[in-house]
mmCIF file of C-alpha atoms in Angstrom:
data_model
loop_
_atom_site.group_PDB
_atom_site.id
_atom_site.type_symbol
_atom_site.label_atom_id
_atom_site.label_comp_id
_atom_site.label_asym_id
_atom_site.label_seq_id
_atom_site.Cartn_x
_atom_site.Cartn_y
_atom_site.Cartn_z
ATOM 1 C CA UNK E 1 190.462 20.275 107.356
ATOM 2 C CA UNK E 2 189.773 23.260 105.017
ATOM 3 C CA UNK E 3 189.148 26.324 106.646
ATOM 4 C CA UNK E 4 187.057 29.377 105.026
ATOM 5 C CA UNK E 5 187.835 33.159 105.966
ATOM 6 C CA UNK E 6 185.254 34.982 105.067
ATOM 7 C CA UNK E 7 186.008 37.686 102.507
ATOM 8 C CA UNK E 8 184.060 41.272 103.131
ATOM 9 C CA UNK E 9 186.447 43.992 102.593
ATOM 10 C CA UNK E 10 187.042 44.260 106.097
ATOM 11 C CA UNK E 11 190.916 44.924 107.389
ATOM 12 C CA UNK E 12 193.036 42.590 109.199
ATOM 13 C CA UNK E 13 192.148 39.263 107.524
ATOM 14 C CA UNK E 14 195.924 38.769 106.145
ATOM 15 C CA UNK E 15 197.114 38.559 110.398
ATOM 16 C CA UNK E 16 194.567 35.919 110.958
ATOM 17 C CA UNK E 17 195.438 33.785 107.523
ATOM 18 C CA UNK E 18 198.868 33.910 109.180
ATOM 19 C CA UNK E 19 197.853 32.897 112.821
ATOM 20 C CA UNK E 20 195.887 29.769 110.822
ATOM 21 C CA UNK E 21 199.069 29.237 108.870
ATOM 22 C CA UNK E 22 201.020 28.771 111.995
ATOM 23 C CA UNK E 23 198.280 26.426 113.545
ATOM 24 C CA UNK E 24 198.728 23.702 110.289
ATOM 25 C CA UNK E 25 195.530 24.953 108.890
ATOM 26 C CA UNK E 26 194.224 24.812 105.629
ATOM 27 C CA UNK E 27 192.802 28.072 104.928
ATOM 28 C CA UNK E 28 191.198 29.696 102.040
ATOM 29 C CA UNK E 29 190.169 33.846 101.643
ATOM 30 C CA UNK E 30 186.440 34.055 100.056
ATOM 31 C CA UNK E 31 183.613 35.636 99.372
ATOM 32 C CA UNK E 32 182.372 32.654 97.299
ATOM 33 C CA UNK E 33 179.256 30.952 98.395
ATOM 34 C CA UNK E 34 180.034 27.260 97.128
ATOM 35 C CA UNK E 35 183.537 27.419 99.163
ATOM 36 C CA UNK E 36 182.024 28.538 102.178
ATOM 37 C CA UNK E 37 178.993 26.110 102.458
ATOM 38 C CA UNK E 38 181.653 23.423 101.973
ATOM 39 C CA UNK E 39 184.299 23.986 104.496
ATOM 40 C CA UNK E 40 184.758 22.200 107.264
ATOM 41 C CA UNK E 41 184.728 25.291 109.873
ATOM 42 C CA UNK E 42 184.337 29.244 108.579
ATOM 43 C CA UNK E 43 186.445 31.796 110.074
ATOM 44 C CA UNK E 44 184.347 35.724 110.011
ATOM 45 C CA UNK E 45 187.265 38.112 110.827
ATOM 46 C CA UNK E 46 187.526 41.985 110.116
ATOM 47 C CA UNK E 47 188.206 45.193 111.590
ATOM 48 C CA UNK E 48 185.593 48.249 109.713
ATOM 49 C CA UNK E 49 182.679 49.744 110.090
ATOM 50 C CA UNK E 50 179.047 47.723 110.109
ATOM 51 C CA UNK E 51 176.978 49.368 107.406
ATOM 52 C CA UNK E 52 179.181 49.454 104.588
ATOM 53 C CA UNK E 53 180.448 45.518 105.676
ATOM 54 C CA UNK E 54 176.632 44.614 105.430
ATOM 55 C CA UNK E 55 176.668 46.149 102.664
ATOM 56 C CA UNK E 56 179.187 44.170 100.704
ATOM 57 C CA UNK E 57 177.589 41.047 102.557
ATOM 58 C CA UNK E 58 174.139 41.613 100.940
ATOM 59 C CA UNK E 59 175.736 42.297 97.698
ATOM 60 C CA UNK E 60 177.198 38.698 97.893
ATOM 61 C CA UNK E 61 174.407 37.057 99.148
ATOM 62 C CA UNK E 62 176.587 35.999 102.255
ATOM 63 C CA UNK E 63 173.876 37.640 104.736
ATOM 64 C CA UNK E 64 171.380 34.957 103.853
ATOM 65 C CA UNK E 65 173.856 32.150 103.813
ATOM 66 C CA UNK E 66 176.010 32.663 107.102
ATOM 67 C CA UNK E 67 172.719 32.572 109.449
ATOM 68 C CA UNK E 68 172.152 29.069 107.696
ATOM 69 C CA UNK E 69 175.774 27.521 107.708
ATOM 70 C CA UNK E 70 175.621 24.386 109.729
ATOM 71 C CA UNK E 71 179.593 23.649 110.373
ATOM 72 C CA UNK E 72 181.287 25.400 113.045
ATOM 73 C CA UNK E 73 182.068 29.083 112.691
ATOM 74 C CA UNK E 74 183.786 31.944 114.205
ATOM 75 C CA UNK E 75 183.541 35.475 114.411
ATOM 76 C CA UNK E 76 186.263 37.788 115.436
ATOM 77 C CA UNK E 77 185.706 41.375 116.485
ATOM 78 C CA UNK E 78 183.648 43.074 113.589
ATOM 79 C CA UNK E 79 182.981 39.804 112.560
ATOM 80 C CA UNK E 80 181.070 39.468 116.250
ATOM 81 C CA UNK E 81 179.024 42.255 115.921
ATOM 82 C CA UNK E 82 177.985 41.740 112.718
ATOM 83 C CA UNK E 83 176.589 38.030 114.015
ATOM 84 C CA UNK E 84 173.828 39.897 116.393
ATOM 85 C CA UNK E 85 170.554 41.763 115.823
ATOM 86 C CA UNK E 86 172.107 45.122 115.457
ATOM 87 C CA UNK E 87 174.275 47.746 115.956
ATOM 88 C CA UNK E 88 174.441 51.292 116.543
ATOM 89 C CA UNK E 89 177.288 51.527 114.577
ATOM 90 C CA UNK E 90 174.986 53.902 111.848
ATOM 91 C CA UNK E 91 171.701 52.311 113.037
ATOM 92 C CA UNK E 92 172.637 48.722 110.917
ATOM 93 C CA UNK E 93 170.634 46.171 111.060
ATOM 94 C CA UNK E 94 173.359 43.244 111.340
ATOM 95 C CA UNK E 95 173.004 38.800 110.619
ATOM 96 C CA UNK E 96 170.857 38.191 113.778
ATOM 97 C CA UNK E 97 172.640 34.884 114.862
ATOM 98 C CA UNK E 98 172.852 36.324 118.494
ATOM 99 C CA UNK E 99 169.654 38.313 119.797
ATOM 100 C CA UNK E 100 172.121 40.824 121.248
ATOM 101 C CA UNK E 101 172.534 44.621 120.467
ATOM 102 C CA UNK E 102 176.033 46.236 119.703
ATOM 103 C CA UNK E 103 176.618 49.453 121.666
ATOM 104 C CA UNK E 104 179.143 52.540 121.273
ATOM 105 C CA UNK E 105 181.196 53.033 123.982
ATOM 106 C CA UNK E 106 180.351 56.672 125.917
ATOM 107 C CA UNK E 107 182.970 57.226 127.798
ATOM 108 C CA UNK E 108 182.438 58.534 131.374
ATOM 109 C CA UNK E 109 185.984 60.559 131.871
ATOM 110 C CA UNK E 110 187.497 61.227 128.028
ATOM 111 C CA UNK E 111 190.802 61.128 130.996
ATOM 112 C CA UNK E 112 190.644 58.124 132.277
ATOM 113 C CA UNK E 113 188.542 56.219 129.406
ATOM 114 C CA UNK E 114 189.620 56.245 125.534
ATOM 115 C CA UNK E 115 187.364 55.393 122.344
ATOM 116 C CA UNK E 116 188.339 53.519 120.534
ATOM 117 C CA UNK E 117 189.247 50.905 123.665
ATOM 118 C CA UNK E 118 192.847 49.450 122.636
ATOM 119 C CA UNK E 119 194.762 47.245 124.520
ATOM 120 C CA UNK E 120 194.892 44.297 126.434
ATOM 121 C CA UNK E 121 191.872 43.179 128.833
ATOM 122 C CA UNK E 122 191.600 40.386 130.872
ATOM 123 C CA UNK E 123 188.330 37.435 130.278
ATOM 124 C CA UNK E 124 186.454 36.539 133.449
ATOM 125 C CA UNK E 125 183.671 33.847 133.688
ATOM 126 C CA UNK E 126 184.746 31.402 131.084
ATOM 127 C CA UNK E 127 183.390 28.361 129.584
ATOM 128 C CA UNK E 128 183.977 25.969 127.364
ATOM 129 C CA UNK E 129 184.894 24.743 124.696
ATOM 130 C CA UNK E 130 186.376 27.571 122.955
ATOM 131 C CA UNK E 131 187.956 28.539 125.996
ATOM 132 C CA UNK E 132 189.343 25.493 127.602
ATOM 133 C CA UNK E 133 192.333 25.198 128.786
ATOM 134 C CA UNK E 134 192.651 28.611 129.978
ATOM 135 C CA UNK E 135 192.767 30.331 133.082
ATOM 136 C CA UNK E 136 190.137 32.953 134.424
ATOM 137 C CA UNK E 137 192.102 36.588 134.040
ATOM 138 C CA UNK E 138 193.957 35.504 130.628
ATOM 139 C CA UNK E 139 194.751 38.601 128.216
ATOM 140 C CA UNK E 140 193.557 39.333 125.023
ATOM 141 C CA UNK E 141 193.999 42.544 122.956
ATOM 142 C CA UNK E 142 191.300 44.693 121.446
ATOM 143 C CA UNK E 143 190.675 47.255 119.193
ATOM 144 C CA UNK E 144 187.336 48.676 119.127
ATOM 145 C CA UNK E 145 184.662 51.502 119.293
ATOM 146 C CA UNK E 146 181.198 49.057 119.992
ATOM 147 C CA UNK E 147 180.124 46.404 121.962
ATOM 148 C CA UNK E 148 178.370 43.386 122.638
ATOM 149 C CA UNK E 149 176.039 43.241 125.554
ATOM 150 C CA UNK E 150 175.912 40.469 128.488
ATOM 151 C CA UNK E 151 173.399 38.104 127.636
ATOM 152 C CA UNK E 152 172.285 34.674 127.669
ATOM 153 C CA UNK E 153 175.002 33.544 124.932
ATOM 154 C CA UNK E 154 177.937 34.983 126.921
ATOM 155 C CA UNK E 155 180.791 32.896 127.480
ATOM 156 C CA UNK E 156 183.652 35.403 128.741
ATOM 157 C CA UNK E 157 183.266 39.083 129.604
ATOM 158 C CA UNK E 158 185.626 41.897 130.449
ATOM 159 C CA UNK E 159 185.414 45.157 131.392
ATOM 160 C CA UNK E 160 185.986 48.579 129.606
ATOM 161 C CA UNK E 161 183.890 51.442 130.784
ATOM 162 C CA UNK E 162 180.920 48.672 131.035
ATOM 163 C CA UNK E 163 181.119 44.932 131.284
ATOM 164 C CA UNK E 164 180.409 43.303 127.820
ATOM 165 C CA UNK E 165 180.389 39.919 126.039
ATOM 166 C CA UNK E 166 183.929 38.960 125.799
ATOM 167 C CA UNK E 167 183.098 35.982 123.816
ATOM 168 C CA UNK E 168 179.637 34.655 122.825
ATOM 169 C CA UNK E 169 178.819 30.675 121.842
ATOM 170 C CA UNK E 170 175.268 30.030 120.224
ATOM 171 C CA UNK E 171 174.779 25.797 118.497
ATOM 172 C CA UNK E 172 177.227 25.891 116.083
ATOM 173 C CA UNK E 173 178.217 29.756 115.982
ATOM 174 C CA UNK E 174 181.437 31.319 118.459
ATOM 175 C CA UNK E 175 182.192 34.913 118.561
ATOM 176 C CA UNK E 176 184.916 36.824 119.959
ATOM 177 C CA UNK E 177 185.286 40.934 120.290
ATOM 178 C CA UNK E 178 189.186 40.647 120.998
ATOM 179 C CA UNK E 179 192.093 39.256 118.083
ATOM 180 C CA UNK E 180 193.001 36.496 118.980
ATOM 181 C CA UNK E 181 196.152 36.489 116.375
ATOM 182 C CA UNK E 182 196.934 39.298 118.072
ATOM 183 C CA UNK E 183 197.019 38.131 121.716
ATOM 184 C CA UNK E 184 199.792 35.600 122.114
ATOM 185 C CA UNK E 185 199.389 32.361 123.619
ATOM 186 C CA UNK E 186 195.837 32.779 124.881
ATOM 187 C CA UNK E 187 194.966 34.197 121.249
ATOM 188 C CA UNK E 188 196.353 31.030 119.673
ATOM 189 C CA UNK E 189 194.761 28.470 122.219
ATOM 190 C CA UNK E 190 191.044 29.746 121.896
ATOM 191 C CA UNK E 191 192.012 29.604 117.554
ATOM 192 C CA UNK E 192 193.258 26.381 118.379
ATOM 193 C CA UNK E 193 190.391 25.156 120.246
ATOM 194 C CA UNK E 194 188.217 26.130 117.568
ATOM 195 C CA UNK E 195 189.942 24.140 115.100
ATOM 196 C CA UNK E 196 190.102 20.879 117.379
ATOM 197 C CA UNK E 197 187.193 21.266 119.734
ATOM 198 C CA UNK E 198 184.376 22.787 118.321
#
């Protein structure tokens, strides 16, 4: 199986080649178009900021050709929001897989609530496949400033300050807001269930 992570400039890509690594996957770093198209499931990783990834995207002609890929394919945190309509993260207009907005956390006590939201939050309402085999209140960590909202195309959710999409499944495309190589056991069963159920 050859695995694609998609190449944007983004930060923590080298965590998630490892995570793949310890899962027996063949993975390959890229930004070329060929390579992608051709793998057998694409990997969309990244921690940065929205306009300046879409940005880069355009510039590789990657924001045309991720909408169409056909094989499965997975976005993880920035990678997530970057699959929806848009985000708010500098009024960017984002890939438009998922019809779903990405919002900026306002916190409602600066004491009790922190922005960015880091740390580990449980998943509620789960469904499969990317999430079989795991129990309702698993942990995952995050790391982030925006969000998904609830809709349609949720899979998970969780809670910080508001509920938001956790996870997101639409045909062929999965999304995640959490790390999942950075959330243990849980982390590498919903990679692994990518790679072997999806």
């Amino acid at each position: 199986m050859q695995v694609a992570v998609i190449k944007y400039n983004a930060g923590n890509v080298q965590s998630v080649l490892f995570a793949l690594e310890r899962l027996g996957a063949n993975a390959v770093l890229t930004d070329d178009i060929e390579t992608i198209s051709n793998a057998d499931k694409v990997i969309f990783p990244g921690q940065g900021e929205a306009s300046t990834a879409m940005m880069y995207l355009k510039e590789k002609k990657l924001d045309k050709l991720i909408p169409s890929l056909k094989q499965p394919f997975f976005g993880v945190c920035l990678g997530q929001q970057l699959l929806c309509d848009y985000s708010e993260e500098n009024d960017t207009p984002c890939l438009g897989v998922f019809p779903v907005k990405v919002k900026k956390f306002l916190p409602e006590s600066y004491v009790e609530f922190k922005v960015p939201h880091v740390g580990w939050n449980n998943l509620i309402n789960l469904k499969t496949p990317l999430l079989e085999g795991l129990d309702e209140e698993s942990y995952v960590y995050y790391v982030h400033s925006f969000f998904c909202e609830i809709s349609d195309f949720t899979i998970a959710q969780t809670h910080y300050i508001h509920d938001f999409a956790a996870l997101m499944h639409r045909d062929n495309f999965y999304a995640m807001q959490a790390h999942p190589e950075k959330s243990g056991k849980v982390g590498e069963r919903i990679l692994e269930n990518f790679l072997l159920k999806t």
